[in-house]
CSV table of C-alpha atoms in Angstrom, one decimal:
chain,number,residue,atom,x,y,z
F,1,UNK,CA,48.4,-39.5,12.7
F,2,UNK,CA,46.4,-41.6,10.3
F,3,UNK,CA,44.1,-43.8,11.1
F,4,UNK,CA,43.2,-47.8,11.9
F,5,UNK,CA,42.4,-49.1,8.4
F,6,UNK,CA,40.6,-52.5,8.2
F,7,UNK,CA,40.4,-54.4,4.3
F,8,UNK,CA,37.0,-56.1,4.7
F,9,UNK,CA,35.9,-58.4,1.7
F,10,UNK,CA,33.7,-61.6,1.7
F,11,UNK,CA,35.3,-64.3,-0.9
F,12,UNK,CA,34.9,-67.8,-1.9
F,13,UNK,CA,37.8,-70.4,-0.8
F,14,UNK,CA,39.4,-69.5,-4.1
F,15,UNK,CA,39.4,-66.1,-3.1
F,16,UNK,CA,37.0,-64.7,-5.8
F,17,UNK,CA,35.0,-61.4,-4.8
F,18,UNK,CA,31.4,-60.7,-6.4
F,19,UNK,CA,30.3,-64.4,-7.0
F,20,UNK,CA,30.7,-67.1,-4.4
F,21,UNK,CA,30.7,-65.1,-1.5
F,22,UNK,CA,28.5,-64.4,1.5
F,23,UNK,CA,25.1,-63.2,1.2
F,24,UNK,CA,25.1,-58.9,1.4
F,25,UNK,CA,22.9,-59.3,4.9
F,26,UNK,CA,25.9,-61.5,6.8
F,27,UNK,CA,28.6,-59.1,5.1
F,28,UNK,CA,27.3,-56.1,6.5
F,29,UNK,CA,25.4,-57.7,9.8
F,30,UNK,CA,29.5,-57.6,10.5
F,31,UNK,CA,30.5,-53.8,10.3
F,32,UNK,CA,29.1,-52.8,13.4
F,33,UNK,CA,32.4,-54.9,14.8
F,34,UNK,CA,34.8,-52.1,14.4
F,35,UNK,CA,32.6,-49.2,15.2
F,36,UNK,CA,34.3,-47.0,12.2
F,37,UNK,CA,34.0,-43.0,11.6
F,38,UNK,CA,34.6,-43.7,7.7
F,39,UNK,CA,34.2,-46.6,5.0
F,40,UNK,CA,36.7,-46.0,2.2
F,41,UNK,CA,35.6,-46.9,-1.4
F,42,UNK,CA,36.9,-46.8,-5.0
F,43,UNK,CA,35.3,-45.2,-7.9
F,44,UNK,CA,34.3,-48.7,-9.5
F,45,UNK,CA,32.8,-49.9,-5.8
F,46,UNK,CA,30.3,-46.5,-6.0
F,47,UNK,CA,29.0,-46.5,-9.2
F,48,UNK,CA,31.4,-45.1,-11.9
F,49,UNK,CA,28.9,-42.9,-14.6
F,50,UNK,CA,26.3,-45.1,-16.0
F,51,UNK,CA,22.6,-45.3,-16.1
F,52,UNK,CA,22.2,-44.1,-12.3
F,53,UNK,CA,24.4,-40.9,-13.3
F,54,UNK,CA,23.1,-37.4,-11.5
F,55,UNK,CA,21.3,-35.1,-14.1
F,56,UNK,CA,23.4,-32.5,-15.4
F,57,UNK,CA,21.7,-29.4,-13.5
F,58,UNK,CA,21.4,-30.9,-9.8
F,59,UNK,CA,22.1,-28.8,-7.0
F,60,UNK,CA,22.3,-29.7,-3.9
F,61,UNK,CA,22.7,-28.0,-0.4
F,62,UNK,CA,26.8,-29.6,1.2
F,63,UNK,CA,25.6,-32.1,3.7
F,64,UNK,CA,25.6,-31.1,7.3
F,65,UNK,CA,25.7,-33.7,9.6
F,66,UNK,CA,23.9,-33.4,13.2
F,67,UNK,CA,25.6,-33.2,16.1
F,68,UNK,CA,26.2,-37.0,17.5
F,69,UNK,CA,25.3,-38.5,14.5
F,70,UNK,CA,26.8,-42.1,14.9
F,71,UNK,CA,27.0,-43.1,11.0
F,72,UNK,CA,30.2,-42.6,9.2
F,73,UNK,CA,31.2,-40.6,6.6
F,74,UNK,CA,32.1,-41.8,2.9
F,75,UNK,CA,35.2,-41.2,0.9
F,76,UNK,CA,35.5,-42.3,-2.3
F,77,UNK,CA,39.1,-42.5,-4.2
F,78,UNK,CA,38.1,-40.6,-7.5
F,79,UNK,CA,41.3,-38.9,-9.1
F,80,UNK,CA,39.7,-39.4,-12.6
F,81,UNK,CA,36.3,-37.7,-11.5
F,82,UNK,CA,34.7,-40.9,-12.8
F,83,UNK,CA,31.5,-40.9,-10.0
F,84,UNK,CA,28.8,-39.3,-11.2
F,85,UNK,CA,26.3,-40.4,-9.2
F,86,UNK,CA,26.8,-38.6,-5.8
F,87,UNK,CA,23.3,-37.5,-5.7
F,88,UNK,CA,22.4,-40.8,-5.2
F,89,UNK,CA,24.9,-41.7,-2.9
F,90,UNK,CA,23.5,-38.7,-0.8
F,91,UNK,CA,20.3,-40.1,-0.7
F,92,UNK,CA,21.3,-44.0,1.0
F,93,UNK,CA,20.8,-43.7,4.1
F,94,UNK,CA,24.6,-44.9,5.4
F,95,UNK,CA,26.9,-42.0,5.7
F,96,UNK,CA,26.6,-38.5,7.7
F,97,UNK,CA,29.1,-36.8,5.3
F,98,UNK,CA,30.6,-36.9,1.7
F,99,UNK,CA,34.2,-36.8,0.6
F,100,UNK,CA,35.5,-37.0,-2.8
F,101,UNK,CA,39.4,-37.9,-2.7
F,102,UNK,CA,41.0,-36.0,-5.6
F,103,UNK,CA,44.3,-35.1,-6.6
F,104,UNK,CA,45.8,-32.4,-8.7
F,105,UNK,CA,44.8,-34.1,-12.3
F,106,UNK,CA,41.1,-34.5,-11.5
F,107,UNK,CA,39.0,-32.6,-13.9
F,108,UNK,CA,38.1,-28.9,-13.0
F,109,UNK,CA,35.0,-29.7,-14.8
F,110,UNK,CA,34.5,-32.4,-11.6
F,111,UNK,CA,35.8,-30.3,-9.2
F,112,UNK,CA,32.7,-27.8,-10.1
F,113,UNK,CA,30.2,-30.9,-10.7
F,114,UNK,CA,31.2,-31.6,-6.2
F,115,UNK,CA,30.8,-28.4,-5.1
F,116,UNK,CA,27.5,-28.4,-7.0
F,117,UNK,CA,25.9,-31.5,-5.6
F,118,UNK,CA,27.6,-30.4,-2.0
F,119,UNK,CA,30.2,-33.0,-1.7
F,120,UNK,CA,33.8,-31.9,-0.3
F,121,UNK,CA,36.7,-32.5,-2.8
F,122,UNK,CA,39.7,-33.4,-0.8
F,123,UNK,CA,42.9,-32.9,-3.2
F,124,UNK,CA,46.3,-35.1,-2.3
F,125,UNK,CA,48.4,-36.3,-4.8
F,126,UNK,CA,49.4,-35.2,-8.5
F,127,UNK,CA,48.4,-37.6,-11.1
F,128,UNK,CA,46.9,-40.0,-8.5
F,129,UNK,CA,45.2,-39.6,-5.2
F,130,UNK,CA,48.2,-39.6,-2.3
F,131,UNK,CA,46.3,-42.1,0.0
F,132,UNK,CA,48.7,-42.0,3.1
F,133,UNK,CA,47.8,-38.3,3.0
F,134,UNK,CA,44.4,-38.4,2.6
F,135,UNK,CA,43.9,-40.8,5.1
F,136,UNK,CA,45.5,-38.3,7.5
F,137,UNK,CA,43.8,-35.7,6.6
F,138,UNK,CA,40.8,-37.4,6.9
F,139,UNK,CA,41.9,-37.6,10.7
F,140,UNK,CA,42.4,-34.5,11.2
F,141,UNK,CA,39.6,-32.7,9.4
F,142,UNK,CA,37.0,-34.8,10.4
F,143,UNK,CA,37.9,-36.6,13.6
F,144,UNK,CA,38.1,-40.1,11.2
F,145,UNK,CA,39.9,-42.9,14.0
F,146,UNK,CA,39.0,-45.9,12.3
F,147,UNK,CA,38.4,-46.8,8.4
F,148,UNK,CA,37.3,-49.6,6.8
F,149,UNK,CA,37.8,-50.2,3.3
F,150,UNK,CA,34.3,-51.3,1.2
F,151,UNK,CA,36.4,-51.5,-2.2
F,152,UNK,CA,37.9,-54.3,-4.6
F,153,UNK,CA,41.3,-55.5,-5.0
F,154,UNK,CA,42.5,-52.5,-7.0
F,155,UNK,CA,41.8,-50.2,-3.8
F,156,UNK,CA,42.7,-53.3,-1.1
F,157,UNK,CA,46.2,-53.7,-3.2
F,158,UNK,CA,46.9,-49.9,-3.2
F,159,UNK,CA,46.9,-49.5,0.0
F,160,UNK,CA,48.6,-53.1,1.3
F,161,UNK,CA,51.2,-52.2,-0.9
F,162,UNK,CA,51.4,-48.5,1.0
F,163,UNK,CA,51.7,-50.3,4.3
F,164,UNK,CA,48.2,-48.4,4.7
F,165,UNK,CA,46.2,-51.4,6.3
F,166,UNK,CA,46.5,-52.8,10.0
F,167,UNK,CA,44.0,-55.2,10.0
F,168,UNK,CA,42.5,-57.8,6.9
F,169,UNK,CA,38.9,-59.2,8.1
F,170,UNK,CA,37.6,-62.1,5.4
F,171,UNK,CA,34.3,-64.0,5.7
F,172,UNK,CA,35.1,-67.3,3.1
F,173,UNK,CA,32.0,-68.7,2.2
F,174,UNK,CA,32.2,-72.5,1.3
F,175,UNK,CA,32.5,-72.8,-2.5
F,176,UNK,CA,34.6,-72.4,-5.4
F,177,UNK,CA,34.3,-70.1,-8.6
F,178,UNK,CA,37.4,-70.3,-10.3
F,179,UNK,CA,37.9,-67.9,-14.0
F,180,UNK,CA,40.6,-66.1,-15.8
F,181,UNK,CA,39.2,-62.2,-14.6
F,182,UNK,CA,41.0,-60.4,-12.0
F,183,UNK,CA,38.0,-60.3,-9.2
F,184,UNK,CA,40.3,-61.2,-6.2
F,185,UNK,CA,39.9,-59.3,-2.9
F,186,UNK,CA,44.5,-58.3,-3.5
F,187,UNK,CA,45.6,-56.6,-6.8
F,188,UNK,CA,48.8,-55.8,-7.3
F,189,UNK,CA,51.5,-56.0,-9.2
F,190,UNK,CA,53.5,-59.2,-9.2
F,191,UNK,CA,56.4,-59.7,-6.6
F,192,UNK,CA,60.1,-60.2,-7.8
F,193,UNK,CA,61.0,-61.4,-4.4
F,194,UNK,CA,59.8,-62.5,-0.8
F,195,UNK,CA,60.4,-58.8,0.5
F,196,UNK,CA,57.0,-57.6,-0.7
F,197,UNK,CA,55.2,-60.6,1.1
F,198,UNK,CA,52.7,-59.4,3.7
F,199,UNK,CA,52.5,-61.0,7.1
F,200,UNK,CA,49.5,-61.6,8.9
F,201,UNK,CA,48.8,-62.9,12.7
F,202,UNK,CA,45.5,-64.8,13.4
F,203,UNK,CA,43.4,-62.5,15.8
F,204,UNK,CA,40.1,-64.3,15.4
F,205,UNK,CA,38.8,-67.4,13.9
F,206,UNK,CA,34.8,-67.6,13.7
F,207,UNK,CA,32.4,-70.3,12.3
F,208,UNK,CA,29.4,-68.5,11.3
F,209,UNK,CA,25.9,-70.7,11.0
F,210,UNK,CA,26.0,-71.1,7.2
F,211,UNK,CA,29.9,-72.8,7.8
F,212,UNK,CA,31.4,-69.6,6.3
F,213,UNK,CA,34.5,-68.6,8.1
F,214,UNK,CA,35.1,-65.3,9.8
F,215,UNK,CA,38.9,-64.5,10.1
F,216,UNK,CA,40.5,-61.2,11.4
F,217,UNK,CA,44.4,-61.0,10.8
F,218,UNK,CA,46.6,-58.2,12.2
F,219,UNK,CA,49.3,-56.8,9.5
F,220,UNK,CA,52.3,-57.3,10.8
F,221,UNK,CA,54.9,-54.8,10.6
């Protein structure tokens, strides 16, 4: 059985991520609302290789979490083996435990670089990561109940598409930030019809002090 999976994204009125948006301290003063065992996050969201990436001979011990350790884990979609910076990821302190989601056309050369650094490679999928199935087996290797996504559209679109999501929690702050580039919180390939339309039901309707809205909407099935 697969998990609850909540999109959480704070956007302007013109739903732009990255610029316009709520300040990082209201965003996550919020993720305490849904008490999750895992956040969910694309490659691009944690750091594709850049500057930050891990030197070439770290070794680390696989992380062990403690007993009643109340922090989630993270799992990061990474078919392409692009995150190269798990190292550092290790040392935030957020998460309890690391997952890499994989599938059967990540590199082996990545698939060694994980099990160096101590990060579990979970494999779904052939050329891309098979999300309904990782998202189950995150439930029932690691006790996951409830996931919320930290990602982009790319990720949020994926898995909307994949009838994957049950809930979509936006904070809209109050201002407008228009552009051409594709930074909206829904990616996805454009509909031929109505039949791909979501539908959402109204579940809770906040004004926060700074007048950004809070809304929560249940995907209806």
């Amino acid at each position: 059985m697969r998990p609850r999976v909540i999109v959480y994204n704070g956007i302007s009125v013109d739903g732009r991520i990255d610029r316009g948006g709520p300040s990082a301290e209201q965003y996550y003063g919020l993720i305490g609302t849904w008490h999750e065992d895992a956040t969910l996050a694309g490659s691009r969201t944690m750091g594709a290789a850049g500057p930050s990436a891990d030197p070439a001979d770290l070794t680390l011990p696989p992380a062990e979490p403690e007993p009643g350790d109340p922090r989630a884990i993270l799992a990061v979609v990474d078919s392409r083996g692009s995150v190269r910076n798990w190292g550092e990821l290790r040392a935030l302190p957020y998460w309890k435990g690391f997952v890499s989601l994989c599938s059967e056309s990540t590199p082996p050369e990545h698939l060694e670089y994980l099990a160096r650094v101590g990060v579990r490679a979970l494999v779904t999928g052939r050329e891309r990561v098979d999300l309904a199935a990782a998202l189950e087996a995150l439930a029932s290797e690691y006790g996951v109940r409830v996931v919320r996504v930290d990602s982009g559209g790319t990720l949020n679109g994926a898995l909307l598409r994949a009838g994957l999501v049950d809930e979509v929690s936006v904070l809209i702050h109050p201002a407008l930030v228009g552009g051409e580039s594709p930074q909206t919180m829904y990616r996805a390939p454009d509909l031929t019809s109505d039949e791909g339309v979501i539908p959402l039901r109204l579940i809770h309707l906040e004004t926060l002090p700074d007048q950004t809205l809070w809304l929560r909407y249940e995907v209806v099935r």
